């Protein structure tokens, strides 16, 4: 294992030390594993909380900020935060208008967030709601979409829910638009290399030097096929074909597209991929609004990429383009 660290057990806490020290205008750290907006909760504004394992920066902690999330509970690399850490994030996010729990569909996160919600509702009378992201189309068939994993689509949901909360919408309305955004997202990924979890010290899976895997999850969950590395256009064509088949987009539709590095894939290669995505969607008569290309939801140093489409209507497009700011994404 070659990593820039002091000790595997200190990896997350030392990362958070540097993270908050580098961006004090955006982030506060009231508890060791909780990141809060630097300006805290606001009276009468719905709080939005997420949580999940480390190793995916900027998800989850990076999207705390104005027009985004209020707080985030963070666990060890690829491990869920505890229910108590999640409950603390909820308490700190409450401005009297309730708190939305907005996070990916993973068993440990669901169990702990459910416990955290029960804790704060009983102890502090805080109203909470939940929206789960389940945008990874290869992790379960379409008829079992509620079993799918949440991946990079959560970035869009954070932005849209955050815009509604910043406009002082009530908890029911913030929850509604967050669910609408979650339902409008589809994602698919591919990988060329594994990553190494510091505490494990070895790769999460193995791929041959000339191999790729289509559909791999952000923790190394198995994909749908493994074969010799294909040219960029062939890779993107399959990803776009699968996204279009799952979402039934067509001529005149408007989408935002996120081409996301899983950690090690450079921007140059992401732009080669986006070039082909745009060619394909142009050919289908689908308009792209506010495309995103870069590192938005990673998997440590994994080489690979995800493509996410967010189907837009007038409401979602307005919320997507509303002003927002964190260290990793500024709009307006």
XYZ file of C-alpha atoms in Angstrom:
332
model
C 0.000 0.000 0.000
C 1.343 3.408 -1.027
C -0.634 6.234 0.556
C 0.226 9.577 2.069
C -0.816 8.956 5.664
C 0.536 8.696 9.203
C -1.459 5.735 10.488
C -4.416 3.926 8.908
C -6.526 4.396 12.033
C -5.997 8.175 11.960
C -6.775 8.545 8.253
C -10.315 9.963 8.505
C -9.819 12.206 11.519
C -6.625 13.750 10.153
C -8.338 14.247 6.791
C -11.179 16.093 8.542
C -8.658 18.211 10.470
C -7.180 19.428 7.198
C -10.538 19.684 5.443
C -11.995 22.125 7.969
C -8.716 24.033 8.346
C -8.559 24.570 4.582
C -12.175 25.747 4.172
C -13.313 27.493 7.390
C -15.610 29.786 5.413
C -17.780 26.774 4.532
C -17.332 24.123 7.209
C -17.374 23.776 10.985
C -16.669 20.618 12.976
C -18.709 20.690 16.197
C -18.102 16.967 16.781
C -15.188 14.799 15.558
C -17.295 13.045 12.893
C -19.886 15.743 12.118
C -19.416 18.567 9.597
C -21.791 21.554 9.826
C -22.336 24.651 7.732
C -20.031 27.361 9.016
C -23.074 29.546 9.690
C -24.947 26.679 11.353
C -28.671 26.028 11.295
C -30.963 28.964 10.571
C -34.198 29.677 12.414
C -37.137 28.585 10.297
C -35.022 26.930 7.578
C -35.384 23.212 6.949
C -32.200 21.340 7.755
C -30.798 18.775 5.305
C -28.528 16.056 6.636
C -26.609 13.321 4.890
C -24.135 10.719 6.028
C -21.952 7.900 4.810
C -18.476 6.488 4.755
C -15.310 8.400 3.976
C -13.434 7.713 0.764
C -15.832 9.440 -1.626
C -14.811 13.113 -1.439
C -16.384 15.510 -2.203
C -19.331 13.273 -1.212
C -20.470 13.479 1.498
C -18.891 16.225 3.571
C -17.967 18.508 0.701
C -21.577 19.365 -0.150
C -22.313 21.051 3.164
C -22.861 24.727 2.406
C -25.198 27.491 1.337
C -27.866 26.097 -0.947
C -26.667 22.540 -0.280
C -26.598 20.477 2.932
C -26.732 21.686 6.517
C -24.676 18.892 8.066
C -23.060 15.528 7.410
C -22.123 12.590 9.625
C -19.033 10.799 8.377
C -17.823 7.249 9.041
C -14.594 5.402 8.450
C -13.604 4.634 4.857
C -16.524 2.825 3.190
C -18.242 2.423 6.597
C -21.442 3.965 7.900
C -21.377 6.608 10.636
C -22.973 5.550 13.900
C -26.597 6.299 14.729
C -25.417 8.696 17.450
C -23.232 10.623 14.991
C -26.189 10.880 12.627
C -28.469 11.996 15.471
C -25.964 14.696 16.401
C -25.945 15.962 12.807
C -29.759 16.101 12.841
C -29.877 17.980 16.159
C -27.338 20.543 14.961
C -29.277 21.067 11.716
C -32.641 21.777 13.272
C -33.812 25.385 13.027
C -37.319 24.564 14.169
C -38.648 23.654 10.714
C -37.632 19.985 10.703
C -34.829 18.029 9.041
C -34.640 15.997 5.842
C -32.407 12.911 5.894
C -31.056 12.616 2.328
C -28.593 9.811 1.630
C -27.715 6.745 -0.431
C -29.534 3.424 -0.300
C -27.043 1.296 1.648
C -28.075 -1.102 4.403
C -25.880 0.255 7.203
C -26.747 3.876 6.455
C -30.472 3.101 6.314
C -30.424 1.219 9.627
C -28.424 3.876 11.468
C -30.337 6.844 10.037
C -33.638 5.182 10.984
C -32.362 4.776 14.550
C -31.089 8.363 14.580
C -34.454 9.670 13.402
C -36.256 7.795 16.158
C -33.797 9.142 18.744
C -34.227 12.814 17.855
C -37.981 12.582 17.391
C -38.395 11.057 20.865
C -35.767 13.102 22.712
C -36.009 16.489 21.032
C -39.344 16.479 19.177
C -37.612 17.179 15.840
C -39.703 16.321 12.782
C -37.706 14.369 10.202
C -38.327 12.906 6.754
C -36.251 10.618 4.545
C -35.344 10.468 0.854
C -33.086 7.658 -0.360
C -30.978 7.899 -3.503
C -31.169 4.746 -5.627
C -29.827 5.840 -8.995
C -27.367 3.042 -9.910
C -29.249 1.287 -12.714
C -27.164 -1.888 -12.797
C -27.458 -2.666 -9.082
C -31.046 -3.961 -9.424
C -33.550 -4.351 -12.283
C -35.963 -1.550 -13.095
C -38.904 -3.367 -11.487
C -36.916 -3.484 -8.229
C -35.609 0.073 -8.390
C -36.058 0.542 -4.640
C -33.192 -1.934 -4.143
C -30.700 0.053 -6.211
C -27.627 1.723 -4.704
C -27.230 5.465 -4.425
C -24.224 6.859 -6.281
C -23.377 10.188 -7.945
C -27.034 11.150 -8.441
C -27.092 12.212 -4.812
C -25.061 15.280 -5.800
C -28.031 16.529 -7.838
C -30.450 15.754 -5.007
C -28.295 17.689 -2.521
C -28.341 20.715 -4.825
C -32.063 20.672 -5.554
C -33.194 20.031 -1.988
C -30.741 22.643 -0.742
C -32.145 25.250 -3.121
C -35.674 24.615 -1.838
C -34.538 24.866 1.783
C -32.604 28.073 1.074
C -35.820 29.542 -0.359
C -37.482 28.721 3.005
C -39.778 26.015 1.666
C -41.305 23.869 4.413
C -40.235 20.314 5.248
C -42.922 18.695 3.120
C -41.936 20.747 0.083
C -38.184 20.200 0.521
C -38.837 16.471 0.847
C -41.052 16.457 -2.239
C -38.482 18.097 -4.514
C -35.688 15.942 -3.109
C -37.698 12.816 -3.939
C -38.531 14.232 -7.363
C -34.818 14.782 -8.043
C -33.935 11.306 -6.767
C -36.573 9.752 -9.030
C -35.248 11.730 -12.026
C -31.630 10.490 -11.676
C -30.020 7.498 -13.350
C -26.339 6.513 -13.079
C -23.981 3.853 -14.366
C -20.293 3.331 -13.652
C -17.238 1.530 -15.004
C -13.846 0.797 -13.482
C -10.298 0.141 -14.699
C -8.519 -0.356 -11.359
C -9.419 -1.017 -7.728
C -8.731 1.190 -4.740
C -7.190 0.442 -1.351
C -8.977 1.045 1.950
C -6.261 2.226 4.373
C -7.353 -0.026 7.234
C -7.361 -3.068 4.917
C -4.111 -2.294 3.134
C -4.966 -4.258 -0.006
C -7.042 -3.688 -3.168
C -10.804 -4.029 -2.874
C -10.848 -6.271 -5.990
C -8.568 -7.339 -8.822
C -8.603 -6.399 -12.497
C -6.059 -7.510 -15.076
C -3.805 -4.871 -16.672
C -5.874 -4.913 -19.897
C -9.302 -5.366 -18.289
C -12.244 -3.141 -17.411
C -15.505 -3.824 -15.593
C -18.849 -2.308 -16.573
C -21.352 -1.420 -13.863
C -19.023 -1.635 -10.866
C -20.237 0.134 -7.713
C -18.381 2.846 -5.814
C -17.252 0.401 -3.109
C -16.112 -2.199 -5.622
C -19.462 -3.994 -5.841
C -19.491 -6.368 -8.843
C -20.613 -5.020 -12.198
C -22.384 -6.693 -15.111
C -19.413 -7.751 -17.251
C -15.624 -7.836 -17.273
C -13.645 -7.840 -20.515
C -10.719 -6.334 -22.385
C -10.580 -2.540 -22.213
C -12.635 -0.989 -25.019
C -12.233 2.372 -26.807
C -13.780 5.375 -25.082
C -16.648 5.755 -27.565
C -17.648 2.105 -27.199
C -17.628 2.394 -23.399
C -19.730 5.558 -23.435
C -22.127 4.180 -26.054
C -23.001 1.233 -23.842
C -23.400 3.444 -20.775
C -25.658 5.886 -22.648
C -27.672 3.058 -24.210
C -28.372 1.604 -20.780
C -29.267 4.994 -19.286
C -31.660 5.828 -22.132
C -33.314 2.420 -21.952
C -33.906 2.775 -18.222
C -35.187 6.364 -18.285
C -37.001 6.539 -21.636
C -35.652 9.947 -22.587
C -36.483 11.263 -26.041
C -36.546 14.174 -28.448
C -37.261 17.513 -26.770
C -36.351 16.331 -23.264
C -33.892 18.332 -21.176
C -31.286 16.738 -18.906
C -28.280 17.636 -16.873
C -25.376 15.237 -17.304
C -22.624 14.479 -14.793
C -19.464 12.750 -16.028
C -17.681 11.926 -12.819
C -14.194 10.616 -12.012
C -14.065 7.811 -9.464
C -10.793 9.262 -8.195
C -7.832 8.667 -10.494
C -9.359 9.263 -13.930
C -8.024 12.602 -15.232
C -10.133 15.428 -16.583
C -8.763 14.866 -20.077
C -10.363 11.426 -20.223
C -13.614 12.680 -18.682
C -13.867 15.263 -21.462
C -13.293 12.547 -24.073
C -16.242 10.741 -22.481
C -18.416 13.863 -22.297
C -17.716 14.583 -25.964
C -19.316 11.251 -26.857
C -22.201 11.688 -24.391
C -23.077 14.989 -26.045
C -22.839 13.502 -29.538
C -25.213 10.728 -28.527
C -27.756 12.950 -26.777
C -27.651 15.495 -29.602
C -28.451 12.626 -31.954
C -31.479 11.746 -29.829
C -32.702 15.366 -29.778
C -32.089 15.639 -26.017
C -30.865 19.014 -24.739
C -28.128 19.150 -22.068
C -28.450 21.803 -19.378
C -25.611 22.747 -17.004
C -23.329 19.726 -17.597
C -20.869 18.750 -14.868
C -17.483 17.156 -15.586
C -14.996 16.388 -12.824
C -14.606 14.735 -9.418
C -17.981 14.936 -7.706
C -18.333 11.487 -6.071
C -15.218 9.333 -5.892
C -14.009 5.969 -4.626
C -10.575 6.716 -3.167
C -8.028 6.271 -5.995
C -10.150 4.013 -8.199
C -9.648 4.607 -11.920
C -13.005 4.755 -13.649
C -15.996 6.974 -14.180
C -19.723 7.277 -13.724
C -22.280 8.966 -15.940
C -25.450 10.384 -14.381
C -28.455 11.874 -16.140
C -30.977 14.092 -14.351
C -34.214 14.451 -16.323
C -35.413 18.035 -15.925
C -38.704 19.858 -15.899
C -39.094 23.582 -15.261
C -39.124 23.202 -11.478
C -36.038 21.005 -11.231
C -34.135 23.146 -13.719
C -34.854 26.309 -11.724
C -33.724 24.691 -8.474
C -30.615 23.246 -10.124
C -29.581 26.693 -11.321
C -30.332 28.496 -8.036
C -27.314 30.063 -6.301
C -25.319 27.766 -4.027
C -21.783 27.509 -2.736
C -19.479 24.993 -1.102
C -15.778 24.304 -1.566
C -16.377 21.994 -4.548
C -19.296 23.448 -6.495
C -20.429 27.025 -6.915
C -23.580 27.985 -8.812
C -24.616 31.554 -9.621
